[in-house]
Amino acid sequence: MPQLGQAALVLCLGLLGYAAIAGATAAYTRKRRLALSASNALIASFGAAVVASIVLAAALLRHDFAFTYVADHTSRKLPTLYTLSAFWGGQEGSLLLWLLILTGYSAGAVLLNRRSAPDLVSWVVPILGALGTFFAFLLVAVASPFSTQLAPADGSGLNPSLQNPYMLAHPPCLYLGYVGLTVPFAFAMGSLLARRSDERWIVSTRRWTLVAWTFLGVGQLLGAHWAYVEVGWGGYFAWDPVENAALMPWLAATAFLHSVMVQEKKGMLKVWNMLLVILAFSLSLFGTFLTRSGILSSIHSFTESSIGPWFLGFIAVVAAASIALVLSRLPILRSETKLESPISREASFLYNNLLLVALCLTVLWGVVYPLLSEAVTGTERVVGPPYYNFFLRAFGLPLLLLMGLGPLLAWRRASVKGLRRSFLWPTIVALATGAVLLAFGAGSSIPGLIAYTFSAFVLATIVEEFVRGTAARRATAGEPWATAFTSLVARNRRRYGGYVVHASIVLLAIGIAGSSAYDTVRQATLRPGQTLSAAGYTVRYASTGWREHRAQNAIEGRAPMTVTHDGHPDGTLEPGRNFYPAEQQASSEMAIGRNWLRAEDLDLVVQRVSPRSQAIELKMLVKPLVNFIWIAGFVFLAGSLIALWPDAREQRRLALRYREAGAVVRA
Amino acid sequence: MGRTGNPARLAIALAVAGCLAVFLLYTSFFGGGRPALQPSALRQHPGQEVTLSGMVARRLPSVGAAARFRLRDVKGSDAVTVSYRDGLPDQFKVGRDISVDGRYANGVFVGKPGTMVTKCPSKYTDKKTT
């Protein structure tokens, strides 16, 4: 079996190498048969990656400890689903997952575009082949999941922190996002190599970019929820370097998704879009480098690995080559029009881009600051949450406001009459919301108050857009309200899907502001029968004390607590701690009391237990509005799906546009 | 963008300049981070808030609600006593790498509650040589 897995990897490497070399030769010499052969090799590499992945998955499920990887990351007592999740729980397996996704995306992107844009795809194939070759080479020569050993009786097990249902979804989601950014990058570079000045590469990759961006966003929210329910400190994002590594490419991709609209509509920002797609892709590689190099201290803590220098070299080559390519093609990337007014739709997209990129770069600065400060001053210095929170407010609040302003501004130039018509009601709603919140004491946090006022403004503009659009459709087509609404969204999926995504960002802002600016934390040592109170809640540790029982792979200890709110019974909660004998490790199990009416969570964390006295050290957190963050995740997904959903009308329109225009090739 | 001057160009330049100014102001006023040290370098920074990293050498008896332990350089023998008045992370144990914010005074490093992070060694370890 390990030989089969290794052979599949070697075959995959060969196919990808062939796709890179033969594809480049074919594109340069314009040999169609050779180009077809190269693209077929790229598609076949996916099959080889699938075989290698099946071999590893089978070894995991069979507990075949002759595979060093299986012995290092699983044990016989590990539940089946977590055994399977060990596929991406270690370095070699996660690299194989990366290769599997990369070859899968590559095959899909080539199959879907090679008929409609053959000259573009002929350059995309060697780029995807070259990128895949790097990962296949790492798996074959540096970090193979198929190395073998004399099988031990049992494996080392999986880190208890990773024994969580979120482990099944969070890493694959992030990988689908990171790797997905390869497709727009390859098409952008392919477009430059083919000397095309049109927007064909954007049209070909818009959905791929959206898919990658959606997975990155959902993956981060899943990770945040995992941290919230499992890690037991009551937070969901710690500005840790590895968390930042996922945030940065998402921010760059968000900027890119907005700025490509300006290029499609006005033929502007061509160089900027190229730079953004390079930035997003390079940051996705940089994130992978961070998790594997051990170069920075992280809560996700990855020890030093021989793979780091390979990644660093790869990032340097990719960034240098792609920037050199952009510079060499500057003459064909000139804008077709220019900005006519600073108050226009395209200008608002520009401001949005500047703020997103500024936020992305300040996060990057914070991540690399320890390395730079050590290189310059000899003393490593770090920046903590205050640094990031400062810039989140400085750039995030104007971004929030722009989400309401931008979509309602006219292209080219906004008129005073148009501004009044669009923004009168949202402004009144926002000011009224701010005044009411101030009256109810929300002024204790000025950034929180501003965030809520801006959120009300944005939500009002979104509602206004939906109402106006539906009313107009009802008036012209004579449809009932519900039909008018659905056909409005169905006929403008990209636009209204975008509004739904904006609504999700508003919910996210409300959740973050509420749970971070207005939360309450108490901590105390409780003996059985004692109580602790915070923000109207009182919890009482049951007089029966600490309870323990043996589960499949852990000893589970729980502290039964009765909860009252303002003197009224409010249920029971059981925070506790699990001990994993195979891994010789404990983990705290936070209990969450979710109240939808009060829109807040009561979180209880047992930090320490004294077995003799049964005393527990209890942390009690009250988190207002934190659930808006998780609701935002569903709304975000819904908005993305609306924007992604295939639209036959749009396809026909685009096909006609590119047939009429022809391929603008400046050879 | 077009090459001729226009109000948008000015607005963009101002926005970029504003962002840079905010950044410079922040780094000027807030000092641009704190030193990240190992125990061997700690004595040169008494009283200053730093991030201390190292390996847990051994546990010491708790004093009141504060957990105490010896932390040593990851690749060295210099060590310091750390006092930490908060719940220890789940991954905390002897032999594990940790980092914690706090100040060094009177021979003891007093950790700031809620700032300790531990490394999790079972994930992404380098390939073993057998």
Short mmCIF file of N, CA, C and O in Angstrom, two decimals, chain A residues 178 216 220 237-251 283-284 286-287 290-291 296-300 359-360 362-368 383-385 387-388:
data_model
loop_
_atom_site.label_atom_id
_atom_site.label_comp_id
_atom_site.label_asym_id
_atom_site.label_seq_id
_atom_site.Cartn_x
_atom_site.Cartn_y
_atom_site.Cartn_z
N TYR A 178 -7.49 28.90 0.51
CA TYR A 178 -6.09 29.21 0.15
C TYR A 178 -5.78 28.74 -1.27
O TYR A 178 -5.28 29.49 -2.10
N LEU A 216 -12.64 30.72 2.42
CA LEU A 216 -11.74 31.36 3.40
C LEU A 216 -12.54 32.03 4.51
O LEU A 216 -12.21 31.92 5.69
N GLN A 220 -12.69 30.72 8.35
CA GLN A 220 -12.27 31.55 9.49
C GLN A 220 -13.35 31.63 10.56
O GLN A 220 -13.07 31.59 11.76
N PHE A 237 -11.13 35.28 18.45
CA PHE A 237 -10.05 35.68 17.55
C PHE A 237 -9.00 36.37 18.40
O PHE A 237 -9.30 37.27 19.15
N ALA A 238 -7.74 35.90 18.27
CA ALA A 238 -6.71 36.40 19.18
C ALA A 238 -5.60 37.16 18.45
O ALA A 238 -4.58 37.45 19.04
N TRP A 239 -5.81 37.48 17.17
CA TRP A 239 -4.78 38.13 16.37
C TRP A 239 -3.48 37.32 16.39
O TRP A 239 -2.39 37.86 16.39
N ASP A 240 -3.64 36.02 16.46
CA ASP A 240 -2.50 35.13 16.43
C ASP A 240 -1.94 35.11 15.00
O ASP A 240 -2.70 35.25 14.04
N PRO A 241 -0.61 34.94 14.82
CA PRO A 241 -0.06 34.97 13.46
C PRO A 241 -0.74 34.01 12.49
O PRO A 241 -0.93 34.35 11.32
N VAL A 242 -1.12 32.85 12.98
CA VAL A 242 -1.74 31.88 12.07
C VAL A 242 -3.18 32.29 11.71
O VAL A 242 -3.63 32.09 10.59
N GLU A 243 -3.88 32.90 12.67
CA GLU A 243 -5.21 33.44 12.35
C GLU A 243 -5.07 34.59 11.35
O GLU A 243 -5.82 34.69 10.38
N ASN A 244 -4.08 35.44 11.60
CA ASN A 244 -3.84 36.56 10.67
C ASN A 244 -3.48 36.05 9.28
O ASN A 244 -3.80 36.69 8.28
N ALA A 245 -2.82 34.90 9.25
CA ALA A 245 -2.40 34.34 7.96
C ALA A 245 -3.61 34.01 7.09
O ALA A 245 -3.53 34.06 5.87
N ALA A 246 -4.73 33.66 7.71
CA ALA A 246 -5.95 33.39 6.93
C ALA A 246 -6.70 34.69 6.63
O ALA A 246 -7.35 34.81 5.60
N LEU A 247 -6.60 35.65 7.55
CA LEU A 247 -7.32 36.91 7.36
C LEU A 247 -6.74 37.74 6.21
O LEU A 247 -7.48 38.33 5.42
N MET A 248 -5.41 37.76 6.11
CA MET A 248 -4.77 38.64 5.11
C MET A 248 -5.18 38.32 3.67
O MET A 248 -5.60 39.22 2.94
N PRO A 249 -5.08 37.04 3.23
CA PRO A 249 -5.51 36.79 1.85
C PRO A 249 -7.00 37.04 1.64
O PRO A 249 -7.41 37.44 0.54
N TRP A 250 -7.79 36.87 2.70
CA TRP A 250 -9.23 37.15 2.57
C TRP A 250 -9.45 38.65 2.35
O TRP A 250 -10.27 39.04 1.51
N LEU A 251 -8.71 39.48 3.07
CA LEU A 251 -8.84 40.93 2.89
C LEU A 251 -8.40 41.33 1.48
O LEU A 251 -9.07 42.13 0.81
N LEU A 283 0.00 35.88 -0.26
CA LEU A 283 -0.35 35.82 1.17
C LEU A 283 -0.89 34.44 1.55
O LEU A 283 -0.70 33.98 2.67
N SER A 284 -1.58 33.78 0.60
CA SER A 284 -2.05 32.42 0.92
C SER A 284 -0.85 31.49 1.06
O SER A 284 -0.85 30.61 1.93
N PHE A 286 2.13 32.56 1.97
CA PHE A 286 2.81 33.04 3.17
C PHE A 286 2.17 32.44 4.43
O PHE A 286 2.86 32.06 5.38
N GLY A 287 0.84 32.33 4.41
CA GLY A 287 0.14 31.72 5.55
C GLY A 287 0.56 30.28 5.73
O GLY A 287 0.79 29.82 6.85
N LEU A 290 3.97 30.25 7.22
CA LEU A 290 3.95 30.55 8.65
C LEU A 290 3.61 29.33 9.48
O LEU A 290 4.20 29.08 10.52
N THR A 291 2.62 28.55 9.01
CA THR A 291 2.18 27.40 9.80
C THR A 291 3.20 26.27 9.79
O THR A 291 3.14 25.39 10.62
N LEU A 296 7.55 31.89 13.78
CA LEU A 296 6.91 32.81 14.73
C LEU A 296 6.20 32.03 15.82
O LEU A 296 5.70 30.93 15.58
N SER A 297 6.14 32.62 17.03
CA SER A 297 5.39 32.00 18.11
C SER A 297 3.91 32.13 17.84
O SER A 297 3.43 33.22 17.53
N SER A 298 3.20 31.03 17.93
CA SER A 298 1.77 31.09 17.64
C SER A 298 1.03 30.16 18.59
O SER A 298 1.56 29.14 19.00
N ILE A 299 -0.20 30.54 18.90
CA ILE A 299 -1.02 29.66 19.72
C ILE A 299 -1.25 28.33 19.00
O ILE A 299 -1.45 27.29 19.61
N HIS A 300 -1.17 28.39 17.68
CA HIS A 300 -1.33 27.17 16.89
C HIS A 300 -0.03 26.39 16.84
O HIS A 300 0.00 25.25 16.39
N LEU A 359 -5.50 47.81 5.74
CA LEU A 359 -5.73 46.91 6.88
C LEU A 359 -4.92 45.62 6.71
O LEU A 359 -4.27 45.15 7.65
N CYS A 360 -4.93 45.10 5.50
CA CYS A 360 -4.18 43.86 5.22
C CYS A 360 -2.68 44.08 5.47
O CYS A 360 -2.03 43.24 6.10
N THR A 362 -1.24 46.40 7.34
CA THR A 362 -0.90 46.65 8.76
C THR A 362 -0.93 45.33 9.55
O THR A 362 -0.13 45.15 10.46
N VAL A 363 -1.84 44.43 9.18
CA VAL A 363 -1.83 43.10 9.82
C VAL A 363 -0.53 42.38 9.46
O VAL A 363 0.14 41.80 10.31
N LEU A 364 -0.15 42.47 8.18
CA LEU A 364 1.10 41.83 7.75
C LEU A 364 2.29 42.42 8.51
O LEU A 364 3.19 41.69 8.95
N TRP A 365 2.26 43.74 8.67
CA TRP A 365 3.34 44.41 9.41
C TRP A 365 3.42 43.88 10.85
O TRP A 365 4.50 43.60 11.36
N GLY A 366 2.26 43.72 11.47
CA GLY A 366 2.24 43.19 12.84
C GLY A 366 2.77 41.76 12.90
O GLY A 366 3.46 41.39 13.85
N VAL A 367 2.48 40.97 11.86
CA VAL A 367 2.93 39.57 11.85
C VAL A 367 4.45 39.48 11.69
O VAL A 367 5.11 38.70 12.37
N VAL A 368 4.99 40.30 10.78
CA VAL A 368 6.44 40.19 10.51
C VAL A 368 7.27 41.12 11.40
O VAL A 368 8.50 41.06 11.35
N VAL A 383 4.01 42.92 18.65
CA VAL A 383 2.84 43.78 18.87
C VAL A 383 1.66 42.87 19.24
O VAL A 383 1.55 41.76 18.72
N GLY A 384 0.82 43.35 20.11
CA GLY A 384 -0.28 42.52 20.59
C GLY A 384 -1.62 43.02 20.09
O GLY A 384 -1.70 43.88 19.20
N PRO A 385 -2.70 42.51 20.68
CA PRO A 385 -4.05 42.91 20.27
C PRO A 385 -4.29 44.42 20.23
O PRO A 385 -5.02 44.89 19.34
N TYR A 387 -2.48 46.81 19.16
CA TYR A 387 -2.04 47.29 17.84
C TYR A 387 -3.09 46.95 16.78
O TYR A 387 -3.54 47.82 16.03
N TYR A 388 -3.50 45.68 16.75
CA TYR A 388 -4.45 45.26 15.71
C TYR A 388 -5.82 45.90 15.92
O TYR A 388 -6.47 46.31 14.96
#
